[in-house]
PDB file of C-alpha atoms in Angstrom:
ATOM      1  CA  UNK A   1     -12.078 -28.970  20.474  1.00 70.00           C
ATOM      2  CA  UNK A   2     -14.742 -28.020  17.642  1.00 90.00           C
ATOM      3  CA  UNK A   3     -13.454 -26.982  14.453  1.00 92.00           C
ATOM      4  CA  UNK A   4     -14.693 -23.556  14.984  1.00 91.00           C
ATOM      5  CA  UNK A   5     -12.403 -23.000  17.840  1.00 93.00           C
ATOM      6  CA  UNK A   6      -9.291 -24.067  15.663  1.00 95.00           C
ATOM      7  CA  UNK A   7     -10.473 -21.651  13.095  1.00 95.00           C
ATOM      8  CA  UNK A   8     -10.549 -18.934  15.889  1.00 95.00           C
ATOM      9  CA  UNK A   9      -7.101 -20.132  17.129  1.00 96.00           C
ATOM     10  CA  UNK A  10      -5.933 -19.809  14.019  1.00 97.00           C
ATOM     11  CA  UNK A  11      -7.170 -16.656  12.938  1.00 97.00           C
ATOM     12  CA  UNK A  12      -5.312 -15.012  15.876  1.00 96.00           C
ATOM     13  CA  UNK A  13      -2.638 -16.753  15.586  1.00 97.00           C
ATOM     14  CA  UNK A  14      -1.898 -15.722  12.022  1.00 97.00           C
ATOM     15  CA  UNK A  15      -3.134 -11.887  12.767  1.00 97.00           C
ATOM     16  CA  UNK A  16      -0.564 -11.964  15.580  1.00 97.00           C
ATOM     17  CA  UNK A  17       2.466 -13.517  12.835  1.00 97.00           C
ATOM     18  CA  UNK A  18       1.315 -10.692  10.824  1.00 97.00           C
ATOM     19  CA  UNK A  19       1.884  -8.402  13.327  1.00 96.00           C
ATOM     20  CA  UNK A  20       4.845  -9.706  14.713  1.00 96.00           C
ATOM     21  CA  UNK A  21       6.751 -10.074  11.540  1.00 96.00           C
ATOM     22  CA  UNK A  22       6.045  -6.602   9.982  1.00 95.00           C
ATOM     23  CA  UNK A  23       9.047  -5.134  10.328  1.00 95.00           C
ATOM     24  CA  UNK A  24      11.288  -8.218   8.918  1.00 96.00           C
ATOM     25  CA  UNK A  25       8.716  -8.417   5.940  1.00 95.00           C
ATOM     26  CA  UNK A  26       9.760  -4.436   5.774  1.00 95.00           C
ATOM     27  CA  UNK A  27      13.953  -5.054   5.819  1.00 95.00           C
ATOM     28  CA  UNK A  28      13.298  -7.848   3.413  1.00 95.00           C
ATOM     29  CA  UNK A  29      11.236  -5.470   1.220  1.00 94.00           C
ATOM     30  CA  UNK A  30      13.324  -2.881   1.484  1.00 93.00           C
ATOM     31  CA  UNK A  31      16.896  -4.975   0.550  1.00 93.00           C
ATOM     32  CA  UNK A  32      15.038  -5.591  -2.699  1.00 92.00           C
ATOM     33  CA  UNK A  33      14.328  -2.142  -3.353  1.00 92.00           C
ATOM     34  CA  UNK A  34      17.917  -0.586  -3.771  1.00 90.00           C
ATOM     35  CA  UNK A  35      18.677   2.513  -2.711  1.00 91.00           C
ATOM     36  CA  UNK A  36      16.349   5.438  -2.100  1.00 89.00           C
ATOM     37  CA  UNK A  37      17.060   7.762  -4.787  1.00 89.00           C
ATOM     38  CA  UNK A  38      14.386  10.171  -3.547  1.00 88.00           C
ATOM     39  CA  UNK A  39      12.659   9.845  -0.209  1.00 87.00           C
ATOM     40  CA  UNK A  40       9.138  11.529  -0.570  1.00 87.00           C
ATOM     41  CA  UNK A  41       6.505  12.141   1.944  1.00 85.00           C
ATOM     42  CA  UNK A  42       6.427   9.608   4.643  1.00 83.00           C
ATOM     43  CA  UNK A  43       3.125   9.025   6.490  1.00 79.00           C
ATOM     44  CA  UNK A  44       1.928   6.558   9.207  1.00 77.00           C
ATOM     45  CA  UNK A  45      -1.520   6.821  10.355  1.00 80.00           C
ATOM     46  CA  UNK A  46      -2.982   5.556  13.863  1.00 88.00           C
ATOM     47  CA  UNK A  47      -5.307   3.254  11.239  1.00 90.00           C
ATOM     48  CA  UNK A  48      -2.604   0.606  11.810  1.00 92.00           C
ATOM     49  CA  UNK A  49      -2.620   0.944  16.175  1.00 93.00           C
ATOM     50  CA  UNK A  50      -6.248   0.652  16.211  1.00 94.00           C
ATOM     51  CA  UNK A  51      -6.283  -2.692  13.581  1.00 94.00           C
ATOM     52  CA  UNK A  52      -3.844  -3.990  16.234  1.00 94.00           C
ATOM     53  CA  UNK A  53      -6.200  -3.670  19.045  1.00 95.00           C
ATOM     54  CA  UNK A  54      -9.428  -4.521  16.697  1.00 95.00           C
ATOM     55  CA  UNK A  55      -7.776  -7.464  14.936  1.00 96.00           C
ATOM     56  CA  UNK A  56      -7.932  -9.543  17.821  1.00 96.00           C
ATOM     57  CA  UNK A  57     -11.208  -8.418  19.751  1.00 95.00           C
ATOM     58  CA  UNK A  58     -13.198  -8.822  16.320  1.00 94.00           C
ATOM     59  CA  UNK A  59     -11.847 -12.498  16.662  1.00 94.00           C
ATOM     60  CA  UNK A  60     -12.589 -12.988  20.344  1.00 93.00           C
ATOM     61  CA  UNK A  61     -16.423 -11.411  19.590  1.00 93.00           C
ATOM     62  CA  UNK A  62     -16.806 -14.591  18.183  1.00 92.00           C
ATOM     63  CA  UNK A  63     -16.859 -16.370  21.395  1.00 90.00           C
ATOM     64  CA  UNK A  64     -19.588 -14.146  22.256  1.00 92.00           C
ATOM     65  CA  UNK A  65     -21.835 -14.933  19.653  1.00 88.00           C
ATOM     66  CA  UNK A  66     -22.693 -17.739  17.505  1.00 85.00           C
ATOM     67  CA  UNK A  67     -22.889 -17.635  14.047  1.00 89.00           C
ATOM     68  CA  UNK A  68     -22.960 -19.928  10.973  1.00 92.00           C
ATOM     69  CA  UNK A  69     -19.714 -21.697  10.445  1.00 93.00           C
ATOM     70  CA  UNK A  70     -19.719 -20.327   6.841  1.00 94.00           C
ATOM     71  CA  UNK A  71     -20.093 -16.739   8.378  1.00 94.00           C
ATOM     72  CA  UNK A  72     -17.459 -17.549  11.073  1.00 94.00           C
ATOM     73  CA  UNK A  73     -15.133 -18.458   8.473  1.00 95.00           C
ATOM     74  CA  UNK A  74     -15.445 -15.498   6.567  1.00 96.00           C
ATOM     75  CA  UNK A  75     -15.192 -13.100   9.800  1.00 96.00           C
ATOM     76  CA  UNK A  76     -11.963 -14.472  10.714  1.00 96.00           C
ATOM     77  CA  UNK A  77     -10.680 -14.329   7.228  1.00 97.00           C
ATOM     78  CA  UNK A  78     -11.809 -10.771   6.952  1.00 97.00           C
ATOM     79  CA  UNK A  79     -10.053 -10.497  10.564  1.00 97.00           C
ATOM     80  CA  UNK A  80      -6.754 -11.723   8.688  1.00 97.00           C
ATOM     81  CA  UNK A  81      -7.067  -9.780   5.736  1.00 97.00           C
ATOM     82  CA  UNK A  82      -7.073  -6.722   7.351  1.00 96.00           C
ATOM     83  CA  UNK A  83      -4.000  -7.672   9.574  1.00 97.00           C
ATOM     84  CA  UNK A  84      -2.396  -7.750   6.128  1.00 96.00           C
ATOM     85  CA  UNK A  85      -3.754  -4.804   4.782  1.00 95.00           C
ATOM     86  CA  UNK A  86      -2.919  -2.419   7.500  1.00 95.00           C
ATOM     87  CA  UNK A  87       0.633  -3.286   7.773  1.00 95.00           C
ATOM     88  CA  UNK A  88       0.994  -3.477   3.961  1.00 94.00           C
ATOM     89  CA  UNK A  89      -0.008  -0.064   3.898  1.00 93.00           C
ATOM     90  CA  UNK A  90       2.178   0.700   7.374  1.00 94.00           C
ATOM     91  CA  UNK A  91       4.989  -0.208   5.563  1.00 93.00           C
ATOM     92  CA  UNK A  92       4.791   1.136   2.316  1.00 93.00           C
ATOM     93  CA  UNK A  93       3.980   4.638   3.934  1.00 91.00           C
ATOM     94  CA  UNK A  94       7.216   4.005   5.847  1.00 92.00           C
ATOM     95  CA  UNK A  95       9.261   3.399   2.278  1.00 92.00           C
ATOM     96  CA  UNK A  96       7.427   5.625   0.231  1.00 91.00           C
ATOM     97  CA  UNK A  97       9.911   6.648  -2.438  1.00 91.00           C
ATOM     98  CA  UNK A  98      11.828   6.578  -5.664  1.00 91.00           C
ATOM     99  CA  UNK A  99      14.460   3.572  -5.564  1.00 92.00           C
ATOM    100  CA  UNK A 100      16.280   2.028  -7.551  1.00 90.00           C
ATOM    101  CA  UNK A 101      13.880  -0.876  -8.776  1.00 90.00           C
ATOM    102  CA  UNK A 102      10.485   0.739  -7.440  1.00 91.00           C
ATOM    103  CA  UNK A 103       8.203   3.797  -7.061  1.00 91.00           C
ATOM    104  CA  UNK A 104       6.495   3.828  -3.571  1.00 92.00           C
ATOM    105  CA  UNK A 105       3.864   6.213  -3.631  1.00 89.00           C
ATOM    106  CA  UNK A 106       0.460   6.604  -2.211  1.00 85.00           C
ATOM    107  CA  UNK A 107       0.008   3.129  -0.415  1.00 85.00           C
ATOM    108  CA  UNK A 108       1.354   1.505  -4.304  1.00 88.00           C
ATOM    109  CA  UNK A 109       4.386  -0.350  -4.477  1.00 91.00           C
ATOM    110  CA  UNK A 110       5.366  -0.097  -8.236  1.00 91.00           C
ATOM    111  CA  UNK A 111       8.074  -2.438  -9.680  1.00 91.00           C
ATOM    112  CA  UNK A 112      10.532  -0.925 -12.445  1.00 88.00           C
ATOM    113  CA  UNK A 113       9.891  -3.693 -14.326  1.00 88.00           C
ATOM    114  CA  UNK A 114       6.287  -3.790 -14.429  1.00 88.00           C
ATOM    115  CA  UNK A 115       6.075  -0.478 -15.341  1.00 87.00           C
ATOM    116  CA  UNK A 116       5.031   0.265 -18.788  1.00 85.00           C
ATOM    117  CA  UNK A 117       5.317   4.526 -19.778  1.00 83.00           C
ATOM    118  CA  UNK A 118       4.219   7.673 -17.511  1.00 79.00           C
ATOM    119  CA  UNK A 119       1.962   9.130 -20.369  1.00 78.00           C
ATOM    120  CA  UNK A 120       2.101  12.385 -18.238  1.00 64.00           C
ATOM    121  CA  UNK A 121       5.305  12.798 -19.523  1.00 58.00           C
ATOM    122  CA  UNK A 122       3.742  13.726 -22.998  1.00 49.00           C
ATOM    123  CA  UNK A 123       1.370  15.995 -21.865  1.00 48.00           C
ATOM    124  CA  UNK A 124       3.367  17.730 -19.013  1.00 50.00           C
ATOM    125  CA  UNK A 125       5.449  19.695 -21.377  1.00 48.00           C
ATOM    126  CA  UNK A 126       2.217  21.228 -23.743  1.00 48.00           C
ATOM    127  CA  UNK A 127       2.040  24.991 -23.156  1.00 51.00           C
ATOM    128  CA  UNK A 128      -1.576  25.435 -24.928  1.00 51.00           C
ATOM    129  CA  UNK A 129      -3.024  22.913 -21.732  1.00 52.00           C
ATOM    130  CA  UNK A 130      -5.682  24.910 -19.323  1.00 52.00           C
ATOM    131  CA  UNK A 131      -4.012  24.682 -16.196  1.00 51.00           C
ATOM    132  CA  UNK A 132      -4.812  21.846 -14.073  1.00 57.00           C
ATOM    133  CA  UNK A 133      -6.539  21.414 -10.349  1.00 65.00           C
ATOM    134  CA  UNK A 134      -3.953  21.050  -7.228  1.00 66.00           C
ATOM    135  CA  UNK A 135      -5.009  17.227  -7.432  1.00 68.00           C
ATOM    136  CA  UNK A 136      -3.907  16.998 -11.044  1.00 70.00           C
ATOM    137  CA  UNK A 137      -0.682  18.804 -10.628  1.00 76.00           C
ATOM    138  CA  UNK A 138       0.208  16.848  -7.854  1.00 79.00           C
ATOM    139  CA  UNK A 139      -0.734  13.184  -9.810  1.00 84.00           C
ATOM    140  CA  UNK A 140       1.179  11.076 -11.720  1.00 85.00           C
ATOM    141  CA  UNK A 141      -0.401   8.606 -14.569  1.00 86.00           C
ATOM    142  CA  UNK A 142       1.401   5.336 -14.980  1.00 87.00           C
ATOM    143  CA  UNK A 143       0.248   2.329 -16.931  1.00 88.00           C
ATOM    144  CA  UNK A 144       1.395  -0.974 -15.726  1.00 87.00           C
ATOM    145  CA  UNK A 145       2.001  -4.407 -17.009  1.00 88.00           C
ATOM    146  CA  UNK A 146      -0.138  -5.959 -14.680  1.00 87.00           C
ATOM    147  CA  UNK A 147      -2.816  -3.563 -13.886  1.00 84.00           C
ATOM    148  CA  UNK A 148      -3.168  -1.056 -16.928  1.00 87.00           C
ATOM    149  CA  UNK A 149      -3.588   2.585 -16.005  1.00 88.00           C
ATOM    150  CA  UNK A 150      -3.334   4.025 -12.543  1.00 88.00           C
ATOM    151  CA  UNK A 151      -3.174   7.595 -11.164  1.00 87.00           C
ATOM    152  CA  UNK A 152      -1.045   7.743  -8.175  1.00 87.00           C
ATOM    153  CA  UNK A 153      -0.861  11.327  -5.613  1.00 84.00           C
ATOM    154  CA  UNK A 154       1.822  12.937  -4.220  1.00 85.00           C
ATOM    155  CA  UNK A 155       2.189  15.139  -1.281  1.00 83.00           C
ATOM    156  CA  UNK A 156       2.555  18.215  -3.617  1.00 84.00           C
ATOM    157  CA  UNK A 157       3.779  19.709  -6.943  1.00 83.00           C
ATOM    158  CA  UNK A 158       7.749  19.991  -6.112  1.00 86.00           C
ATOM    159  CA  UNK A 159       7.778  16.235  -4.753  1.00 86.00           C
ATOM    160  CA  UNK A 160       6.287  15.341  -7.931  1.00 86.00           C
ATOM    161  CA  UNK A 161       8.389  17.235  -9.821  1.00 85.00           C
ATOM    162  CA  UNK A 162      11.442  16.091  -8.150  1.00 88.00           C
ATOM    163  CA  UNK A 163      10.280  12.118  -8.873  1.00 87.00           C
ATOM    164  CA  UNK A 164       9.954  12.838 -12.305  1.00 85.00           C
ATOM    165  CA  UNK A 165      12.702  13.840 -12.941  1.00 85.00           C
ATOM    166  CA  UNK A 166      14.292  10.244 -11.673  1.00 87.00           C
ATOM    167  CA  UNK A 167      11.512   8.033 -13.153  1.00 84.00           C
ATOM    168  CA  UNK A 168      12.213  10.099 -16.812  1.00 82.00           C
ATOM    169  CA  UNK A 169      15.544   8.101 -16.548  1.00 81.00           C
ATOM    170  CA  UNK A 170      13.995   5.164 -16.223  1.00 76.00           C
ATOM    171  CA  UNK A 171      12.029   4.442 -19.930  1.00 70.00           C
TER     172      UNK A 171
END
């Protein structure tokens, strides 16, 4: 057996683990959350049924054709990567919320703790502001620890309404 069969193996072998093990990943994920203090919007999309089929025939197009190892190596990982990526995003549509020590929202998972201010807070409230496009009204600003400033959406104006008024308890 070559070592570019082994990396095949292995490449669908850890795409189907992914697969397979999404929905413990999701209970474990969602035991550390809390409870849901505000369920918002919850959206799957059929991206994650057609990764599931694509996954694994991307990998077995590689018995087809040869390629460098080095290219090989990278398709599989790709192949892998999106595995992960799809039912990241599977689940965190499925969770999307405010709970106790998170903010789900728009694909993000956002830790209490990691979370720094919601500067929108300071300019939500300022009567003399133009007002704002649907996409701003419905957006929330929040700079993070880890990643600095990040605008996250919401499905519309009362949803993100309603989280603010949780996540104000939170700074």
């Amino acid at each position: 057996m070559t070592v570019r069969i082994i990396i095949r193996i292995a490449a669908l072998a850890i795409s189907a683990y992914i697969f397979a093990t999404m929905n413990i990943r999701k209970k474990k994920l969602q035991e550390s959350l809390g409870t849901c203090q505000l369920e918002l919007t919850r959206k799957t999309t059929p991206v994650f049924w057609v990764a599931v089929v694509l996954v694994p025939l991307f990998i077995a197009a590689l018995w087809l054709r040869t390629f460098d190892f080095y290219v090989e190596v990278i398709l599989c990982a790709t192949a892998v990567l999106a595995a992960i990526i799809v039912t990241r995003e599977r689940n965190y549509g499925m969770l999307s919320g405010v709970w106790d020590n998170a903010l789900i929202v728009d694909g993000r998972l956002l830790k209490k703790e990691n979370i720094a201010s919601f500067p929108t807070f300071d300019y939500e409230t300022d009567e003399d502001q133009e007002p704002q496009d649907e996409i701003y009204r419905r957006s929330l600003k929040v700079v993070t620890e880890d990643t600095g400033i990040i605008y996250v959406g919401f499905a519309d104006e009362e949803e993100k309404n309603a989280a603010c008024e949780i996540l104000k308890n939170w700074l």
